mmCIF file with all atom_site columns, C-alpha atoms and ligand atoms in Angstrom:
data_model
loop_
_atom_site.group_PDB
_atom_site.id
_atom_site.type_symbol
_atom_site.label_atom_id
_atom_site.label_alt_id
_atom_site.label_comp_id
_atom_site.label_asym_id
_atom_site.label_entity_id
_atom_site.label_seq_id
_atom_site.pdbx_PDB_ins_code
_atom_site.Cartn_x
_atom_site.Cartn_y
_atom_site.Cartn_z
_atom_site.occupancy
_atom_site.B_iso_or_equiv
_atom_site.pdbx_formal_charge
_atom_site.auth_seq_id
_atom_site.auth_comp_id
_atom_site.auth_asym_id
_atom_site.auth_atom_id
_atom_site.pdbx_PDB_model_num
ATOM   1   C CA  . MET A 1 1   ? -15.498 -10.464 14.792  1.00 63.00 ? 258 MET A CA  1
ATOM   2   C CA  . ALA A 1 2   ? -11.783 -10.413 13.925  1.00 78.00 ? 259 ALA A CA  1
ATOM   3   C CA  . GLU A 1 3   ? -9.838  -7.414  15.150  1.00 91.00 ? 260 GLU A CA  1
ATOM   4   C CA  . LYS A 1 4   ? -9.297  -4.701  12.566  1.00 96.00 ? 261 LYS A CA  1
ATOM   5   C CA  . THR A 1 5   ? -5.820  -4.333  11.148  1.00 98.00 ? 262 THR A CA  1
ATOM   6   C CA  . ILE A 1 6   ? -3.982  -1.068  11.619  1.00 98.00 ? 263 ILE A CA  1
ATOM   7   C CA  . PHE A 1 7   ? -4.582  -0.242  7.939   1.00 98.00 ? 264 PHE A CA  1
ATOM   8   C CA  . LYS A 1 8   ? -8.320  -0.846  8.207   1.00 98.00 ? 265 LYS A CA  1
ATOM   9   C CA  . ARG A 1 9   ? -8.312  1.481   11.200  1.00 98.00 ? 266 ARG A CA  1
ATOM   10  C CA  . ILE A 1 10  ? -6.537  4.106   9.066   1.00 98.00 ? 267 ILE A CA  1
ATOM   11  C CA  . VAL A 1 11  ? -9.094  3.593   6.274   1.00 98.00 ? 268 VAL A CA  1
ATOM   12  C CA  . ASP A 1 12  ? -11.877 4.045   8.848   1.00 98.00 ? 269 ASP A CA  1
ATOM   13  C CA  . ARG A 1 13  ? -10.160 7.187   10.199  1.00 98.00 ? 270 ARG A CA  1
ATOM   14  C CA  . GLU A 1 14  ? -9.729  5.684   13.661  1.00 98.00 ? 271 GLU A CA  1
ATOM   15  C CA  . ILE A 1 15  ? -5.949  6.239   13.471  1.00 97.00 ? 272 ILE A CA  1
ATOM   16  C CA  . ALA A 1 16  ? -4.248  9.239   11.910  1.00 98.00 ? 273 ALA A CA  1
ATOM   17  C CA  . ALA A 1 17  ? -2.017  8.938   8.855   1.00 98.00 ? 274 ALA A CA  1
ATOM   18  C CA  . GLU A 1 18  ? -0.586  11.343  6.319   1.00 98.00 ? 275 GLU A CA  1
ATOM   19  C CA  . ILE A 1 19  ? -2.976  10.637  3.486   1.00 98.00 ? 276 ILE A CA  1
ATOM   20  C CA  . VAL A 1 20  ? -1.759  11.569  0.004   1.00 98.00 ? 277 VAL A CA  1
ATOM   21  C CA  . TYR A 1 21  ? -4.533  10.080  -2.146  1.00 98.00 ? 278 TYR A CA  1
ATOM   22  C CA  . GLU A 1 22  ? -8.035  8.693   -1.781  1.00 98.00 ? 279 GLU A CA  1
ATOM   23  C CA  . ASP A 1 23  ? -10.766 7.501   -4.086  1.00 98.00 ? 280 ASP A CA  1
ATOM   24  C CA  . GLU A 1 24  ? -13.769 5.222   -3.742  1.00 98.00 ? 281 GLU A CA  1
ATOM   25  C CA  . LEU A 1 25  ? -11.693 2.031   -3.762  1.00 98.00 ? 282 LEU A CA  1
ATOM   26  C CA  . CYS A 1 26  ? -8.355  2.845   -2.176  1.00 98.00 ? 283 CYS A CA  1
ATOM   27  C CA  . LEU A 1 27  ? -6.377  5.021   0.191   1.00 98.00 ? 284 LEU A CA  1
ATOM   28  C CA  . ALA A 1 28  ? -2.681  5.955   0.080   1.00 98.00 ? 285 ALA A CA  1
ATOM   29  C CA  . PHE A 1 29  ? -0.715  7.300   3.022   1.00 99.00 ? 286 PHE A CA  1
ATOM   30  C CA  . ARG A 1 30  ? 2.921   7.790   3.994   1.00 98.00 ? 287 ARG A CA  1
ATOM   31  C CA  . ASP A 1 31  ? 4.697   4.889   5.681   1.00 98.00 ? 288 ASP A CA  1
ATOM   32  C CA  . ILE A 1 32  ? 5.490   5.598   9.321   1.00 98.00 ? 289 ILE A CA  1
ATOM   33  C CA  . HIS A 1 33  ? 9.041   4.215   8.826   1.00 98.00 ? 290 HIS A CA  1
ATOM   34  C CA  . PRO A 1 34  ? 9.956   5.439   5.340   1.00 98.00 ? 291 PRO A CA  1
ATOM   35  C CA  . GLN A 1 35  ? 12.621  3.515   3.434   1.00 97.00 ? 292 GLN A CA  1
ATOM   36  C CA  . SER A 1 36  ? 13.039  6.265   0.845   1.00 98.00 ? 293 SER A CA  1
ATOM   37  C CA  . PRO A 1 37  ? 12.244  9.986   0.628   1.00 98.00 ? 294 PRO A CA  1
ATOM   38  C CA  . ALA A 1 38  ? 8.861   9.048   -0.812  1.00 98.00 ? 295 ALA A CA  1
ATOM   39  C CA  . HIS A 1 39  ? 7.355   5.899   0.722   1.00 98.00 ? 296 HIS A CA  1
ATOM   40  C CA  . VAL A 1 40  ? 3.623   5.536   0.387   1.00 98.00 ? 297 VAL A CA  1
ATOM   41  C CA  . LEU A 1 41  ? 1.394   2.576   1.223   1.00 99.00 ? 298 LEU A CA  1
ATOM   42  C CA  . VAL A 1 42  ? -1.473  2.027   -1.191  1.00 98.00 ? 299 VAL A CA  1
ATOM   43  C CA  . VAL A 1 43  ? -4.276  -0.033  0.314   1.00 98.00 ? 300 VAL A CA  1
ATOM   44  C CA  . PRO A 1 44  ? -7.674  -1.155  -0.963  1.00 98.00 ? 301 PRO A CA  1
ATOM   45  C CA  . LYS A 1 45  ? -10.537 -0.112  1.284   1.00 98.00 ? 302 LYS A CA  1
ATOM   46  C CA  . LYS A 1 46  ? -11.814 -3.674  0.963   1.00 98.00 ? 303 LYS A CA  1
ATOM   47  C CA  . GLU A 1 47  ? -10.275 -5.983  3.560   1.00 97.00 ? 304 GLU A CA  1
ATOM   48  C CA  . ILE A 1 48  ? -8.096  -8.543  1.800   1.00 97.00 ? 305 ILE A CA  1
ATOM   49  C CA  . ALA A 1 49  ? -5.388  -10.089 3.985   1.00 97.00 ? 306 ALA A CA  1
ATOM   50  C CA  . THR A 1 50  ? -2.760  -11.000 1.392   1.00 98.00 ? 307 THR A CA  1
ATOM   51  C CA  . LEU A 1 51  ? -2.298  -11.391 -2.330  1.00 97.00 ? 308 LEU A CA  1
ATOM   52  C CA  . ASN A 1 52  ? -3.296  -15.030 -1.898  1.00 97.00 ? 309 ASN A CA  1
ATOM   53  C CA  . GLU A 1 53  ? -6.770  -14.047 -0.688  1.00 97.00 ? 310 GLU A CA  1
ATOM   54  C CA  . MET A 1 54  ? -7.563  -12.149 -3.885  1.00 96.00 ? 311 MET A CA  1
ATOM   55  C CA  . THR A 1 55  ? -10.308 -13.663 -6.012  1.00 97.00 ? 312 THR A CA  1
ATOM   56  C CA  . ALA A 1 56  ? -11.558 -13.163 -9.553  1.00 97.00 ? 313 ALA A CA  1
ATOM   57  C CA  . ASP A 1 57  ? -13.969 -10.570 -8.116  1.00 97.00 ? 314 ASP A CA  1
ATOM   58  C CA  . ASP A 1 58  ? -10.937 -8.403  -7.325  1.00 98.00 ? 315 ASP A CA  1
ATOM   59  C CA  . GLU A 1 59  ? -9.605  -8.211  -10.894 1.00 96.00 ? 316 GLU A CA  1
ATOM   60  C CA  . THR A 1 60  ? -10.914 -4.702  -11.471 1.00 97.00 ? 317 THR A CA  1
ATOM   61  C CA  . LEU A 1 61  ? -9.634  -3.591  -8.081  1.00 98.00 ? 318 LEU A CA  1
ATOM   62  C CA  . VAL A 1 62  ? -6.096  -4.748  -8.919  1.00 95.00 ? 319 VAL A CA  1
ATOM   63  C CA  . GLY A 1 63  ? -6.028  -2.695  -12.104 1.00 97.00 ? 320 GLY A CA  1
ATOM   64  C CA  . HIS A 1 64  ? -7.479  0.255   -10.228 1.00 98.00 ? 321 HIS A CA  1
ATOM   65  C CA  . LEU A 1 65  ? -4.704  0.126   -7.628  1.00 98.00 ? 322 LEU A CA  1
ATOM   66  C CA  . PHE A 1 66  ? -2.027  0.200   -10.336 1.00 98.00 ? 323 PHE A CA  1
ATOM   67  C CA  . LEU A 1 67  ? -3.625  3.144   -12.113 1.00 98.00 ? 324 LEU A CA  1
ATOM   68  C CA  . ALA A 1 68  ? -3.939  4.965   -8.788  1.00 98.00 ? 325 ALA A CA  1
ATOM   69  C CA  . MET A 1 69  ? -0.229  4.396   -8.193  1.00 98.00 ? 326 MET A CA  1
ATOM   70  C CA  . THR A 1 70  ? 0.673   6.067   -11.479 1.00 98.00 ? 327 THR A CA  1
ATOM   71  C CA  . GLU A 1 71  ? -1.355  9.088   -10.359 1.00 98.00 ? 328 GLU A CA  1
ATOM   72  C CA  . ILE A 1 72  ? 0.252   9.123   -6.926  1.00 98.00 ? 329 ILE A CA  1
ATOM   73  C CA  . ALA A 1 73  ? 3.751   8.809   -8.416  1.00 98.00 ? 330 ALA A CA  1
ATOM   74  C CA  . ALA A 1 74  ? 3.051   11.771  -10.699 1.00 98.00 ? 331 ALA A CA  1
ATOM   75  C CA  . GLN A 1 75  ? 1.626   13.764  -7.784  1.00 98.00 ? 332 GLN A CA  1
ATOM   76  C CA  . LEU A 1 76  ? 4.782   13.043  -5.745  1.00 98.00 ? 333 LEU A CA  1
ATOM   77  C CA  . GLY A 1 77  ? 7.036   14.110  -8.624  1.00 98.00 ? 334 GLY A CA  1
ATOM   78  C CA  . LEU A 1 78  ? 8.594   10.692  -9.163  1.00 98.00 ? 335 LEU A CA  1
ATOM   79  C CA  . GLY A 1 79  ? 9.195   11.208  -12.871 1.00 97.00 ? 336 GLY A CA  1
ATOM   80  C CA  . LYS A 1 80  ? 12.689  9.682   -12.674 1.00 97.00 ? 337 LYS A CA  1
ATOM   81  C CA  . GLY A 1 81  ? 11.293  6.357   -11.531 1.00 98.00 ? 338 GLY A CA  1
ATOM   82  C CA  . TYR A 1 82  ? 9.905   4.531   -8.555  1.00 98.00 ? 339 TYR A CA  1
ATOM   83  C CA  . ARG A 1 83  ? 9.560   1.035   -7.189  1.00 98.00 ? 340 ARG A CA  1
ATOM   84  C CA  . VAL A 1 84  ? 6.365   -0.856  -6.357  1.00 98.00 ? 341 VAL A CA  1
ATOM   85  C CA  . VAL A 1 85  ? 6.651   -3.727  -3.863  1.00 98.00 ? 342 VAL A CA  1
ATOM   86  C CA  . MET A 1 86  ? 4.161   -6.105  -2.348  1.00 98.00 ? 343 MET A CA  1
ATOM   87  C CA  . ASN A 1 87  ? 5.176   -8.475  0.429   1.00 98.00 ? 344 ASN A CA  1
ATOM   88  C CA  . CYS A 1 88  ? 3.019   -11.597 0.536   1.00 98.00 ? 345 CYS A CA  1
ATOM   89  C CA  . GLY A 1 89  ? 3.234   -13.679 3.685   1.00 96.00 ? 346 GLY A CA  1
ATOM   90  C CA  . ARG A 1 90  ? 5.688   -14.091 6.504   1.00 94.00 ? 347 ARG A CA  1
ATOM   91  C CA  . ASP A 1 91  ? 8.781   -15.087 4.528   1.00 95.00 ? 348 ASP A CA  1
ATOM   92  C CA  . ALA A 1 92  ? 8.404   -11.999 2.362   1.00 96.00 ? 349 ALA A CA  1
ATOM   93  C CA  . GLY A 1 93  ? 8.236   -9.825  5.466   1.00 96.00 ? 350 GLY A CA  1
ATOM   94  C CA  . GLN A 1 94  ? 4.539   -8.937  5.408   1.00 98.00 ? 351 GLN A CA  1
ATOM   95  C CA  . GLU A 1 95  ? 3.706   -7.482  8.822   1.00 98.00 ? 352 GLU A CA  1
ATOM   96  C CA  . VAL A 1 96  ? 0.263   -6.006  8.277   1.00 98.00 ? 353 VAL A CA  1
ATOM   97  C CA  . MET A 1 97  ? -2.339  -8.487  7.047   1.00 98.00 ? 354 MET A CA  1
ATOM   98  C CA  . HIS A 1 98  ? -4.238  -6.010  4.923   1.00 98.00 ? 355 HIS A CA  1
ATOM   99  C CA  . LEU A 1 99  ? -3.086  -6.157  1.320   1.00 98.00 ? 356 LEU A CA  1
ATOM   100 C CA  . HIS A 1 100 ? -0.942  -3.173  0.361   1.00 98.00 ? 357 HIS A CA  1
ATOM   101 C CA  . PHE A 1 101 ? 1.569   -1.945  -2.160  1.00 98.00 ? 358 PHE A CA  1
ATOM   102 C CA  . HIS A 1 102 ? 4.668   -0.019  -1.126  1.00 98.00 ? 359 HIS A CA  1
ATOM   103 C CA  . LEU A 1 103 ? 5.331   2.816   -3.587  1.00 98.00 ? 360 LEU A CA  1
ATOM   104 C CA  . LEU A 1 104 ? 8.930   3.938   -3.072  1.00 98.00 ? 361 LEU A CA  1
ATOM   105 C CA  . GLY A 1 105 ? 10.769  6.764   -4.752  1.00 98.00 ? 362 GLY A CA  1
ATOM   106 C CA  . GLY A 1 106 ? 13.033  9.767   -4.410  1.00 98.00 ? 363 GLY A CA  1
ATOM   107 C CA  . ARG A 1 107 ? 16.294  7.828   -4.553  1.00 97.00 ? 364 ARG A CA  1
ATOM   108 C CA  . GLU A 1 108 ? 17.977  5.120   -6.634  1.00 96.00 ? 365 GLU A CA  1
ATOM   109 C CA  . PHE A 1 109 ? 17.331  1.490   -5.733  1.00 96.00 ? 366 PHE A CA  1
ATOM   110 C CA  . ALA A 1 110 ? 19.573  -1.548  -5.961  1.00 95.00 ? 367 ALA A CA  1
ATOM   111 C CA  . TRP A 1 111 ? 18.646  -4.812  -7.611  1.00 95.00 ? 368 TRP A CA  1
ATOM   112 C CA  . PRO A 1 112 ? 18.240  -7.595  -6.555  1.00 93.00 ? 369 PRO A CA  1
ATOM   113 C CA  . PRO A 1 113 ? 16.384  -6.530  -3.423  1.00 88.00 ? 370 PRO A CA  1
ATOM   114 C CA  . GLY A 1 114 ? 17.465  -7.914  -0.042  1.00 75.00 ? 371 GLY A CA  1
HETATM 115 P P1  . 5GP B 2 .   ? 4.670   -4.928  5.289   1.00 54.98 ? 683 5GP B P1  1
HETATM 116 O O1  . 5GP B 2 .   ? 5.925   -5.372  5.996   1.00 54.98 ? 683 5GP B O1  1
HETATM 117 O O2  . 5GP B 2 .   ? 3.440   -5.526  5.893   1.00 54.98 ? 683 5GP B O2  1
HETATM 118 O O3  . 5GP B 2 .   ? 4.747   -5.130  3.808   1.00 54.98 ? 683 5GP B O3  1
HETATM 119 O O4  . 5GP B 2 .   ? 4.614   -3.377  5.463   1.00 54.98 ? 683 5GP B O4  1
HETATM 120 C C1  . 5GP B 2 .   ? 3.960   -2.756  6.525   1.00 54.98 ? 683 5GP B C1  1
HETATM 121 C C2  . 5GP B 2 .   ? 4.389   -1.301  6.526   1.00 54.98 ? 683 5GP B C2  1
HETATM 122 O O5  . 5GP B 2 .   ? 3.470   -0.580  7.317   1.00 54.98 ? 683 5GP B O5  1
HETATM 123 C C3  . 5GP B 2 .   ? 5.783   -1.059  7.127   1.00 54.98 ? 683 5GP B C3  1
HETATM 124 O O6  . 5GP B 2 .   ? 6.604   -0.426  6.152   1.00 54.98 ? 683 5GP B O6  1
HETATM 125 C C4  . 5GP B 2 .   ? 5.503   -0.160  8.339   1.00 54.98 ? 683 5GP B C4  1
HETATM 126 O O7  . 5GP B 2 .   ? 6.491   0.826   8.515   1.00 54.98 ? 683 5GP B O7  1
HETATM 127 C C5  . 5GP B 2 .   ? 4.154   0.425   7.998   1.00 54.98 ? 683 5GP B C5  1
HETATM 128 N N1  . 5GP B 2 .   ? 3.327   0.751   9.156   1.00 54.98 ? 683 5GP B N1  1
HETATM 129 C C6  . 5GP B 2 .   ? 3.086   -0.067  10.229  1.00 54.98 ? 683 5GP B C6  1
HETATM 130 N N2  . 5GP B 2 .   ? 2.250   0.529   11.089  1.00 54.98 ? 683 5GP B N2  1
HETATM 131 C C7  . 5GP B 2 .   ? 1.944   1.747   10.555  1.00 54.98 ? 683 5GP B C7  1
HETATM 132 C C8  . 5GP B 2 .   ? 1.115   2.827   10.993  1.00 54.98 ? 683 5GP B C8  1
HETATM 133 O O8  . 5GP B 2 .   ? 0.486   2.793   12.049  1.00 54.98 ? 683 5GP B O8  1
HETATM 134 N N3  . 5GP B 2 .   ? 1.046   3.913   10.171  1.00 54.98 ? 683 5GP B N3  1
HETATM 135 C C9  . 5GP B 2 .   ? 1.731   3.980   8.994   1.00 54.98 ? 683 5GP B C9  1
HETATM 136 N N4  . 5GP B 2 .   ? 1.582   5.095   8.274   1.00 54.98 ? 683 5GP B N4  1
HETATM 137 N N5  . 5GP B 2 .   ? 2.519   2.978   8.552   1.00 54.98 ? 683 5GP B N5  1
HETATM 138 C C10 . 5GP B 2 .   ? 2.629   1.885   9.325   1.00 54.98 ? 683 5GP B C10 1
#
């Protein structure tokens, strides 16, 4: 069996993380190396390596993750705005092969991103 990713181990409570939100389909926890005052990783409990591995069966899950992020942003007091980022694959800088959104807030962001 393939080795679990660090995020799957967090989902399974084998590794500690500062969890800010959980429901039946996803978990959100603070990034260990935050890039903004609020930096939360939102991960599906289902193991999906990258955006490219999503299938039609995951359509509902995708919508669920976005709605969860609006709840998390409200909970974190990000009323002035926030950024949602997903890195897909090596060139985009994806390090952990368990699909995740970065929800970043608490400061202003530049555009275009680096
Ligand atoms: P990626 O580059 O794959 O899009 O983002 C992975 C993110 O996971 C990085 O921002 C990194 O700081 C974060 N990260 C890596 N390992 C851990 C960990 O063990 N715990 C937490 N909370 N975040 C982690």
